[in-house]
XYZ file of C-alpha atoms in Angstrom:
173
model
C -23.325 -2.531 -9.410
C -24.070 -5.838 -7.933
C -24.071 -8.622 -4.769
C -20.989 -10.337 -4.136
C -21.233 -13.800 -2.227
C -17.901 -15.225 -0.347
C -17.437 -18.066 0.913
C -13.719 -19.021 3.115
C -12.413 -21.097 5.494
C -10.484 -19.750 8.757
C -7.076 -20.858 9.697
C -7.896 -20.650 13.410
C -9.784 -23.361 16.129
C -13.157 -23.178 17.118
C -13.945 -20.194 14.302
C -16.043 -21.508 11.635
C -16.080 -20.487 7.859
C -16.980 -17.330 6.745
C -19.710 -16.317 4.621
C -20.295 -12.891 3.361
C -22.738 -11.070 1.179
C -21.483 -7.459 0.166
C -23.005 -5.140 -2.186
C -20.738 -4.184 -4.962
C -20.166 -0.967 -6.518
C -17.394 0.133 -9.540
C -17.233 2.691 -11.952
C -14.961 1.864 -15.697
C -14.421 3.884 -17.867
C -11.791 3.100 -20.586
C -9.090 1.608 -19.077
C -9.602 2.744 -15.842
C -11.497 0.749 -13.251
C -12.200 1.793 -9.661
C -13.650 -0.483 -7.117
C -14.133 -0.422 -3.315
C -12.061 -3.708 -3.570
C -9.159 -2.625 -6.215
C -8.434 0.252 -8.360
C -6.937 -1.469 -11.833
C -5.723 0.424 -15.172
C -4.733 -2.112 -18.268
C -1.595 -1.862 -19.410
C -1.915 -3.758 -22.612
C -4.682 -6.225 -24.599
C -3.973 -9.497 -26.349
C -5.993 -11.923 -28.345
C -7.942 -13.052 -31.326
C -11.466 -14.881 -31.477
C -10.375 -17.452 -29.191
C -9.222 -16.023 -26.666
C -8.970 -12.605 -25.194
C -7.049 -11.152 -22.642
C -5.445 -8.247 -20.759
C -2.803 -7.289 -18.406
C -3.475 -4.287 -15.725
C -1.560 -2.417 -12.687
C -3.768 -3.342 -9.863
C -3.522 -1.671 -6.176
C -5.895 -2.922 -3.494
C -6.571 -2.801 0.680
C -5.292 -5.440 2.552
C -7.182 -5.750 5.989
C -6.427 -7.708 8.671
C -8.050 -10.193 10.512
C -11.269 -11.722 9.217
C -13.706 -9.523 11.395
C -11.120 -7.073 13.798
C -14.462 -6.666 16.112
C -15.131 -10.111 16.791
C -14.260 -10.862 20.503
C -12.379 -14.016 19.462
C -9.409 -11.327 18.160
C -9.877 -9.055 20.868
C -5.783 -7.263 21.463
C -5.018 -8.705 18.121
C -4.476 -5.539 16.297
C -3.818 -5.183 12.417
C -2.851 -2.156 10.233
C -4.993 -1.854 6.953
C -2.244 -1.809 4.223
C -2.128 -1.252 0.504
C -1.174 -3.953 -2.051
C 0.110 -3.360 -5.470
C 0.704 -5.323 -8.177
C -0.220 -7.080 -11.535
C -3.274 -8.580 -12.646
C -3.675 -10.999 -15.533
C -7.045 -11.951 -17.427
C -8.206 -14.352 -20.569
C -11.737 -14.368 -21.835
C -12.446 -17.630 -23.782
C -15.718 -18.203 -24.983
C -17.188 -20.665 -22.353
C -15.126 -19.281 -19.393
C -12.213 -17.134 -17.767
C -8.817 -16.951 -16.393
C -7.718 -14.366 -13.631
C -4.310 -14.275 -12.292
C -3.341 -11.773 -9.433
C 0.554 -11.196 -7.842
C 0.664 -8.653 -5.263
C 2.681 -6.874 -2.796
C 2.648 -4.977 -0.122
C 3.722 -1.295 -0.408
C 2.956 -0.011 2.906
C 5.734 -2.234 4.776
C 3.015 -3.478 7.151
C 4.402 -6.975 6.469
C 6.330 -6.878 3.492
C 4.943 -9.781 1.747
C 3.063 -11.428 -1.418
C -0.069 -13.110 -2.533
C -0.294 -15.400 -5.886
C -3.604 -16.138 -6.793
C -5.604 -17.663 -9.858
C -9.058 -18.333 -10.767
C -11.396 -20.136 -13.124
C -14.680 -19.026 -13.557
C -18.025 -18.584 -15.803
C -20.331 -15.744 -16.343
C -23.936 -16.440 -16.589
C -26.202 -14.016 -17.722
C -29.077 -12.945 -16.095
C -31.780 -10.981 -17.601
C -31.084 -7.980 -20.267
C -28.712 -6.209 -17.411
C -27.683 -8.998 -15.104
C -25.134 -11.621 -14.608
C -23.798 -14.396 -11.967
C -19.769 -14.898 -11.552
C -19.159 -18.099 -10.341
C -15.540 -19.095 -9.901
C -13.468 -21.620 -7.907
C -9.485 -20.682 -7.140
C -6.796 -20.687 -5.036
C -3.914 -18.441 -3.164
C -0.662 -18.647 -1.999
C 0.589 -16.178 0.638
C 4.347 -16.032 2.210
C 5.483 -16.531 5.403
C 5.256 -12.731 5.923
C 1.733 -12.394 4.837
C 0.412 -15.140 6.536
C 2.062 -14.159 9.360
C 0.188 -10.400 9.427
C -3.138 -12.292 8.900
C -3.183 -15.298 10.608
C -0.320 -15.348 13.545
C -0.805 -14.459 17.154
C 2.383 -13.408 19.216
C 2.623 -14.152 22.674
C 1.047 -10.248 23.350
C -2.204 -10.959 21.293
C -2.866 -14.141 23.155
C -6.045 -14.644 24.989
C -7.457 -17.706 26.943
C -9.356 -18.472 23.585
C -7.324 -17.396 20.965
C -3.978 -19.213 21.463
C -0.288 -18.054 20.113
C 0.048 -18.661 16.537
C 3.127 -18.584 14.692
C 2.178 -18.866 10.674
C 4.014 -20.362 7.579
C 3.240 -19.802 4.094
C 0.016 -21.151 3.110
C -2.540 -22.088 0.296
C -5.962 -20.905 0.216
C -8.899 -22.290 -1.900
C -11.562 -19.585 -2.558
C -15.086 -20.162 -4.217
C -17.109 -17.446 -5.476
């Protein structure tokens, strides 16, 4: 249980960042963990002292658009679609590693994501902690395309056609 804090630019003109503060709620038990943001079961543990890691199956929602409501997007409708994929984490002592490839399964846009992170854990308190990490993702053409393009349909007088490439994304948490 917990607060998540986002932080992300936009790829489109005249709509600022976006900042978000979610609670966050998971339940683990063994090797199971179950998320509103990904369901994950490990597959297999490596490591010694130095460094410890795992490697799990990892499905996830995809959603569309930033924020569908948001006049900006009205007519620009996107499917919610299901990711799947692998997920790869290291534990060293000072910090961590996470490593994420995904696909879609739901052949909403039959793409990818690659992302990575680096990050710390602070504790807080007896039960507490702060994540703070600093990443980046790639997405394919198709991908970017299902989050970020605008055909000649979903046009409005302030939200022009859009027709995306592949892109990199820097994320800090």
């Amino acid at each position: 249980f917990g607060v998540r804090v986002n932080y992300r630019e936009t790829a489109y003109r005249d709509i600022g960042p976006e900042w978000g503060i979610l609670p966050y709620v998971a339940y683990q038990k063994g090797k199971a963990h179950i998320g509103f943001d990904r369901i994950t079961y490990e597959l297999a543990t490596f490591g010694n002292e130095e460094a410890k890691g795992s490697l799990s199956a990892m499905v996830r929602p995809r959603t569309g658009r930033p924020d569908p409501n948001d006049d900006a997007f009205f007519g620009a409708d996107r499917d919610f679609s299901i990711d799947a994929g692998l997920r790869a984490r290291i534990d060293f002592p000072s910090f961590y590693f996470r490593s994420t490839l995904l696909a879609d399964v739901t052949g909403k846009y039959d793409g990818f994501s690659l992302a990575a992170r680096i990050g710390k854990v602070i504790p807080v308190g007896e039960y507490g902690s702060l994540d703070l990490s600093i990443g980046a993702a790639y997405f394919d053409e198709n991908l970017s395309e299902y989050l970020f393009g605008v055909s000649a349909a979903q046009a409005t007088p302030t939200f022009g056609i859009y027709d995306a490439d592949a892109t990199w994304r820097a994320t800090v948490n």
